[in-house]
CSV table of C-alpha atoms and ligand atoms in Angstrom, one decimal:
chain,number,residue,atom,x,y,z
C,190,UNK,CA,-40.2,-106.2,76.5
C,191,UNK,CA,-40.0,-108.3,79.5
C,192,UNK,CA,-36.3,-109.8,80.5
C,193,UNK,CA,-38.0,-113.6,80.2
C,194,UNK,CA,-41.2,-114.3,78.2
C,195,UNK,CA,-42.3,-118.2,78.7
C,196,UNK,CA,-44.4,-118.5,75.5
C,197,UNK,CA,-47.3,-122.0,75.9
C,198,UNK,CA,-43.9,-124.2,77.3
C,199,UNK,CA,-44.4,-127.9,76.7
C,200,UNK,CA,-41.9,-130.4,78.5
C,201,UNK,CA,-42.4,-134.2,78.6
C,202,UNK,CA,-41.2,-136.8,80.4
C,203,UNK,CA,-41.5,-139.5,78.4
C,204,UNK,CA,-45.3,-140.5,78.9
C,205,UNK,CA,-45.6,-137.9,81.4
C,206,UNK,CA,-46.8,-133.9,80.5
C,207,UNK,CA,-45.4,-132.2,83.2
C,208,UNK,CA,-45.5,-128.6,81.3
C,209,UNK,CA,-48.8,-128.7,79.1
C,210,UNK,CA,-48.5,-124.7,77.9
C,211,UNK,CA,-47.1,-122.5,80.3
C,212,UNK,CA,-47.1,-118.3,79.2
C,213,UNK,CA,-45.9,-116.1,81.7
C,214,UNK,CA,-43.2,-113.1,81.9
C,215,UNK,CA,-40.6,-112.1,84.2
C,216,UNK,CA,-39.9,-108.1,84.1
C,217,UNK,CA,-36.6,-106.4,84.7
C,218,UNK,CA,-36.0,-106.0,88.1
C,219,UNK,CA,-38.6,-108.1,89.8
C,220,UNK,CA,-39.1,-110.9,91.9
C,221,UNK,CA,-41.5,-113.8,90.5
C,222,UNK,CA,-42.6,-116.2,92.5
C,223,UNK,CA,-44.0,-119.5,91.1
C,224,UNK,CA,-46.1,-121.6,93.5
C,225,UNK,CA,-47.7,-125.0,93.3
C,226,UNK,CA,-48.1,-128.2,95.1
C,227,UNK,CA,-45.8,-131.5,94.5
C,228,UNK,CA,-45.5,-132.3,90.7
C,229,UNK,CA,-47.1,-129.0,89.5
C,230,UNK,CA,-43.8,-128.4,87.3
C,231,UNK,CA,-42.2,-125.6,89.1
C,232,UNK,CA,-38.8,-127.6,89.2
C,233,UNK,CA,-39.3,-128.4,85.3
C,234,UNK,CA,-40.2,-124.8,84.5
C,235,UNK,CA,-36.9,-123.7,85.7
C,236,UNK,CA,-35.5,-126.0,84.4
C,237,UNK,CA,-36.5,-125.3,80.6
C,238,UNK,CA,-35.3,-122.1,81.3
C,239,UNK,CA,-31.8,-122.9,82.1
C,240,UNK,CA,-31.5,-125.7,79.3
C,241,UNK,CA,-31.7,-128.4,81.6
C,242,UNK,CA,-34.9,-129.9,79.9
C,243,UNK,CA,-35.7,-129.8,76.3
C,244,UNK,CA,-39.4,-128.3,75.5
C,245,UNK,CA,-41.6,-129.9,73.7
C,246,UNK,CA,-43.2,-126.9,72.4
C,247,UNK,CA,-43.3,-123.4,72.9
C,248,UNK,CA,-40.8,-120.8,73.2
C,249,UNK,CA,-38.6,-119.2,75.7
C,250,UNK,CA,-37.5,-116.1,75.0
C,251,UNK,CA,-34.7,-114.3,77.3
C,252,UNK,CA,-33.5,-110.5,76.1
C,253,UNK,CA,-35.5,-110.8,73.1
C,254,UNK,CA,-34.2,-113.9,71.6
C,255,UNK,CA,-35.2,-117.3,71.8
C,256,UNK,CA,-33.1,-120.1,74.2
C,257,UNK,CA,-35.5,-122.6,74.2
C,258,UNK,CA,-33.6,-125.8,74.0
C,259,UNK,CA,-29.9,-124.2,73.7
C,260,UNK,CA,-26.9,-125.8,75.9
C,261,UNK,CA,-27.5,-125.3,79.7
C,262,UNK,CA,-23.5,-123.6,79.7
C,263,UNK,CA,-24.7,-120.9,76.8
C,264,UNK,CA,-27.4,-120.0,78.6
C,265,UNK,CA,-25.4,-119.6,82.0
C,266,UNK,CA,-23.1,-117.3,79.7
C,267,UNK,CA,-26.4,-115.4,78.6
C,268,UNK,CA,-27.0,-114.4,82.0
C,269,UNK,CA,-29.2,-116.8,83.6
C,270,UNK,CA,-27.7,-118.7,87.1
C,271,UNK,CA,-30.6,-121.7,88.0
C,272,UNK,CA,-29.4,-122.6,91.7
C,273,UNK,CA,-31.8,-126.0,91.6
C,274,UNK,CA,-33.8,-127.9,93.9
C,275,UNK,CA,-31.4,-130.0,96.8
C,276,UNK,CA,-28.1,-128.2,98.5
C,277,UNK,CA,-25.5,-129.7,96.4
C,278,UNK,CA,-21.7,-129.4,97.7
C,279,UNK,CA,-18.4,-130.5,96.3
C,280,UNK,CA,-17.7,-132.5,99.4
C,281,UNK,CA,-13.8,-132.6,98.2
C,282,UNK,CA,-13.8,-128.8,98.1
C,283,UNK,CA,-13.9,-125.8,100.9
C,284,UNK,CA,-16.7,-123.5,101.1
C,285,UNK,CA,-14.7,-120.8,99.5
C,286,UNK,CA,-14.4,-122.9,96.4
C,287,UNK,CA,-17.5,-124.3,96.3
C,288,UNK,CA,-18.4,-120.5,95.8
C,289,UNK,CA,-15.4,-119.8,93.4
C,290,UNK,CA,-16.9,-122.2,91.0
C,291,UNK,CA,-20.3,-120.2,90.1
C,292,UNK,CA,-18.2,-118.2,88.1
C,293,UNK,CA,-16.7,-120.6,86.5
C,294,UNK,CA,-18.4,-119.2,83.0
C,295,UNK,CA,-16.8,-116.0,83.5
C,296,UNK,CA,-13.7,-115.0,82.0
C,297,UNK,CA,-12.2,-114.0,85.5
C,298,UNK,CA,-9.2,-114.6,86.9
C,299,UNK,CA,-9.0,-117.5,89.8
C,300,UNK,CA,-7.8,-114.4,91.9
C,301,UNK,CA,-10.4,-112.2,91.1
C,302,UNK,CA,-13.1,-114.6,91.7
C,303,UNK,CA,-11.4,-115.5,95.0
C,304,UNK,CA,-11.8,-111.6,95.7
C,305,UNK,CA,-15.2,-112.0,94.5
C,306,UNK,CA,-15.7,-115.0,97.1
C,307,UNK,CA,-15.1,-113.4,100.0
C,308,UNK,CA,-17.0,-110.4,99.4
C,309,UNK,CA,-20.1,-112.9,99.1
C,310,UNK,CA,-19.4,-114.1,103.1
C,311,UNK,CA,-20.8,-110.1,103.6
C,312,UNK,CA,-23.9,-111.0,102.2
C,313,UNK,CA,-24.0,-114.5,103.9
C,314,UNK,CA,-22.4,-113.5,107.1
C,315,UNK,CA,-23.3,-116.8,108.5
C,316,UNK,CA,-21.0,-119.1,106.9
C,317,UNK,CA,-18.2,-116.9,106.8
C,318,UNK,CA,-16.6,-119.2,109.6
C,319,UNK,CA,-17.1,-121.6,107.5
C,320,UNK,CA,-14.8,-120.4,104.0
C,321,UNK,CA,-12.2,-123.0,104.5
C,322,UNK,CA,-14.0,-125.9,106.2
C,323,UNK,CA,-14.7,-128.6,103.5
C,324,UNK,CA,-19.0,-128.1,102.0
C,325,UNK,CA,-19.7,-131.4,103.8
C,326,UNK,CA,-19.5,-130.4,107.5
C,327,UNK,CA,-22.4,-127.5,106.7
C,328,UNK,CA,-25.6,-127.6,108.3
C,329,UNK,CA,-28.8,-127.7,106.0
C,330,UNK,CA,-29.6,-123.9,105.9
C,331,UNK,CA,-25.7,-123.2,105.4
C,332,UNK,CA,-25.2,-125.2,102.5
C,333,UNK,CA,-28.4,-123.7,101.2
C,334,UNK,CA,-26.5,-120.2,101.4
C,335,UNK,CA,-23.3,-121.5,99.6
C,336,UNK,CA,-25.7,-122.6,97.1
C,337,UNK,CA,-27.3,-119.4,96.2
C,338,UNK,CA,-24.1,-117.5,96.8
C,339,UNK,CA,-22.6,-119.7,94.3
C,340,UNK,CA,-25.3,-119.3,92.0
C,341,UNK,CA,-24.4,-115.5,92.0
C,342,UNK,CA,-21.0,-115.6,91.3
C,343,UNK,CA,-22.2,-116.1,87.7
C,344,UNK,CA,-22.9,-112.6,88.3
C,345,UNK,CA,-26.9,-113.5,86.8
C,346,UNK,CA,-29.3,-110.9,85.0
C,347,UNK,CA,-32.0,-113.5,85.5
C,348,UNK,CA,-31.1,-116.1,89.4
C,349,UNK,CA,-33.5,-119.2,89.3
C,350,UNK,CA,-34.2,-119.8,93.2
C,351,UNK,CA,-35.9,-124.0,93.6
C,352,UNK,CA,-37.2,-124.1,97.0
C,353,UNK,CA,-34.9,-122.1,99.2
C,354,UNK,CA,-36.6,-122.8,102.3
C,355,UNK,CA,-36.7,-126.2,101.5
C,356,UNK,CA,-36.5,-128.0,104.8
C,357,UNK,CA,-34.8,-125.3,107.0
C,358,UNK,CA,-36.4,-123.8,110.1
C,359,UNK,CA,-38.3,-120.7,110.5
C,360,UNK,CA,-35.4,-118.5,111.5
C,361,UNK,CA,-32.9,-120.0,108.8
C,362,UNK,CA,-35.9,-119.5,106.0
C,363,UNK,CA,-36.2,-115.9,107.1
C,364,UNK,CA,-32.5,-115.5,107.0
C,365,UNK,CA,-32.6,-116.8,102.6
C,366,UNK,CA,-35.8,-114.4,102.2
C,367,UNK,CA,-33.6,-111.4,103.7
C,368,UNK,CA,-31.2,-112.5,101.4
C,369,UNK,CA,-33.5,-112.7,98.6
C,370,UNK,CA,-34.2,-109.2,99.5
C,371,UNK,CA,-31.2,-107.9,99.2
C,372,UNK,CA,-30.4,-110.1,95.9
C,373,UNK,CA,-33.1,-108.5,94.0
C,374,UNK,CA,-31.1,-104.7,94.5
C,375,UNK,CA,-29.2,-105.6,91.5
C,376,UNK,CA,-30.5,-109.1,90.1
C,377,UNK,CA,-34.1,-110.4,88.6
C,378,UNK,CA,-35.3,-113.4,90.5
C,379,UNK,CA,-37.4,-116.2,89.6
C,380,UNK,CA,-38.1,-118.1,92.6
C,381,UNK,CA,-39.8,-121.6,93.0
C,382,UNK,CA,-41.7,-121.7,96.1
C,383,UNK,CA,-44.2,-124.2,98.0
C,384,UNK,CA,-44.7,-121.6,101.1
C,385,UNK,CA,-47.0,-119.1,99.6
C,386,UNK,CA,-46.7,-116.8,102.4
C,387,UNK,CA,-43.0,-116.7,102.5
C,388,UNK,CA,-42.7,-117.1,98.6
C,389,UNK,CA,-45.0,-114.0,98.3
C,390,UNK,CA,-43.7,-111.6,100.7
C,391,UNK,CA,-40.9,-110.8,98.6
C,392,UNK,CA,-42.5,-111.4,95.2
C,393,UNK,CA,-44.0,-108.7,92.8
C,394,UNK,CA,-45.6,-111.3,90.9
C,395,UNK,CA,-47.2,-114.9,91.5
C,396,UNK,CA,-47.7,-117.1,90.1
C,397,UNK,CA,-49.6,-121.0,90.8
C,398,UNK,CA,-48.6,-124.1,88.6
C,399,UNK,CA,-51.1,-126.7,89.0
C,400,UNK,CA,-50.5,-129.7,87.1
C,401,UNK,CA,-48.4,-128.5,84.3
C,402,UNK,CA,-50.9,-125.1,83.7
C,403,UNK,CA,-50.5,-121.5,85.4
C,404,UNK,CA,-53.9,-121.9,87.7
C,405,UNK,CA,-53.9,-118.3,88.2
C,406,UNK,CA,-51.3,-115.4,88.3
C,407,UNK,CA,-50.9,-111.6,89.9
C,408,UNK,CA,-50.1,-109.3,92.2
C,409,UNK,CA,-49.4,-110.8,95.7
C,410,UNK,CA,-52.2,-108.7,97.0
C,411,UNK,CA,-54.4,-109.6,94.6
C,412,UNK,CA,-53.8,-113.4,95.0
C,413,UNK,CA,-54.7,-113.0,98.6
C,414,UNK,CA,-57.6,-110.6,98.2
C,415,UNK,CA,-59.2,-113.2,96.6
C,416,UNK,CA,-60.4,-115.7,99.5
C,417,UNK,CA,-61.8,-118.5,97.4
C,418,UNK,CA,-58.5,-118.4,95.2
C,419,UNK,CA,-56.5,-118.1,98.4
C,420,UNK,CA,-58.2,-121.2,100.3
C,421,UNK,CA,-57.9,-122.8,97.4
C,422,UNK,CA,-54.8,-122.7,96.0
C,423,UNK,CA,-52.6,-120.9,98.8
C,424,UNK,CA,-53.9,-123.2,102.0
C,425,UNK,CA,-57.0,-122.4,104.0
C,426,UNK,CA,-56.0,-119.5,106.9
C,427,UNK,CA,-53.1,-118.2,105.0
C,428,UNK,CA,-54.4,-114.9,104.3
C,429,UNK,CA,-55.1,-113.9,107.7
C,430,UNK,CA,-51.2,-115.2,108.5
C,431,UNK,CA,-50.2,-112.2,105.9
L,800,LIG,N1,-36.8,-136.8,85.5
L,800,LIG,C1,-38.1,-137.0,85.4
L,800,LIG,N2,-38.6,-138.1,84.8
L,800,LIG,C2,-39.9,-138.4,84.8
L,800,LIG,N3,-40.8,-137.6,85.3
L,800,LIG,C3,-40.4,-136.5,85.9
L,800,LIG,C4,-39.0,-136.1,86.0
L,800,LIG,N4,-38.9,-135.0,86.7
L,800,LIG,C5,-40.2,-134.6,87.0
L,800,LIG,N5,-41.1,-135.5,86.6
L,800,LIG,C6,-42.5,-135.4,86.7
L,800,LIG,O1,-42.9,-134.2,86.1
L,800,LIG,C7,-44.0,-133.6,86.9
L,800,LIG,C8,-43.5,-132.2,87.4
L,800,LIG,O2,-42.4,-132.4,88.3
L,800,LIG,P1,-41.6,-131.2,88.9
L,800,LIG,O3,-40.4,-131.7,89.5
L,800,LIG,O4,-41.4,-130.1,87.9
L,800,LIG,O5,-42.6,-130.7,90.0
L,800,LIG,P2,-42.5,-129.6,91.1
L,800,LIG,O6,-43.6,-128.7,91.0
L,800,LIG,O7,-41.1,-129.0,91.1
L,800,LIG,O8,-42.7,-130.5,92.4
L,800,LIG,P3,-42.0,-130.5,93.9
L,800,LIG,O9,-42.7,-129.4,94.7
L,800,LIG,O10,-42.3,-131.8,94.5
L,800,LIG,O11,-40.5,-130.2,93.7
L,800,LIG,C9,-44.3,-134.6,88.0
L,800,LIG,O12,-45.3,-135.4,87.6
L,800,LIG,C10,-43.0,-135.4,88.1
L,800,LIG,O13,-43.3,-136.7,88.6
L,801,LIG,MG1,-39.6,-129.1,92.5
């Protein structure tokens, strides 16, 4: 049994069919990566999965038993953290706090979690200067870091990355994917990703979402073996970048 089955996912908004029956799993352990241009649905397939849109139809099915449609804050307690598209701060708060408050749906003590806190600035050594700075003075790729590191203080079976790299350059983006690296030791990932190249370096699994249907799906090497599918869906020269 895989740790996440998507099962022919509907989601509408309104008039619009962004989902029109999406099937995929995500196994224990891996890292998924779900590719796609603008308005293919990879923001809306995450969020079906962490209850922030309501499906149509279809099923999602996490451990075995169906969430489809449950509160986003039992599904958090379930085990699934969706860090989402943008790099939101609490402008009022510090860094540290801004992290604190991932595991907020834990019953841990505000000590423990501040324990917890600083033992993320090991994984994101870069905005460790940063702890007790308020989240707005942060750069781009920074807040990007408090984002995910808050998204793991829910302490996750299942972390829902939207875009990482969104934005950020080159060396910043290879600074998330070594992180995302290092995430996966102990924590499934499903990760939303426009860079194919960068998105399926650390994936065991793609995936591409085009216009609310998976277009195709596989191993990374087997997406790129494939030239046609890779000019196609995965932009012209990428394979000879791998
Ligand atoms: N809140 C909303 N209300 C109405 N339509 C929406 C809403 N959110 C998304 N959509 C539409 O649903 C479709 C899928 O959007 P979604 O955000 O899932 O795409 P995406 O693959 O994440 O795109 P991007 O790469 O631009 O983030 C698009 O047609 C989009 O316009
Ligand atoms: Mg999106």
């Amino acid at each position: 049994m895989a740790l996440l089955e998507v099962r022919d996912l509907v989601v509408r908004y309104g008039e619009i069919e962004a989902l029109r029956g999406v099937s995929f799993d995500v196994e224990a352990g891996q890292v998924v990566t779900l590719l796609g241009s603008n308005g293919a649905g990879k923001s809306t397939t995450l969020r079906a999965i962490s209850g922030l849109a309501a499906p149509a139809a279809g099923d999602i099915v996490f451990e075995g038993r169906s969430i489809a449609g449950r509160h986003p804050e039992e599904i958090v307690r379930l085990g699934i953290s969706h860090v989402p598209e943008g790099r939101r701060v609490f402008p009022g708060l510090t860094v540290k706090e801004n992290i604190m408050l991932g595991g907020s749906n834990r019953r841990a003590g505000k000590a423990e979690l501040a324990r917890e806190a600083d033992a993320m600035f090991d994984l994101f050594p870069d905005i460790r200067a940063f702890a007790h700075a308020l989240g707005w003075t942060l750069s781009g790729g920074q807040l990007q870091m408090v984002a995910v590191a808050r998204g793991l203080m829910a302490k996750p079976k299942l972390l829902l990355l939207d875009e990482p790299s969104l934005g950020l350059a080159p060396v910043i983006v290879q600074a998330v994917f070594r992180i995302i690296t290092e995430i996966r030791r102990h924590t499934t990932v499903l990760l939303v990703e426009q860079n194919a190249r960068m998105g399926l370096s650390v994936a065991d699994q793609g995936y591409v979402l085009e216009t609310g249907r998976l277009a195709l799906g596989g191993k990374p090497d087997e997406l790129w073996s494939n030239e046609a599918i890779a000019a196609a869906y995965l932009g012209g020269h990428a394979k000879a970048a791998v």
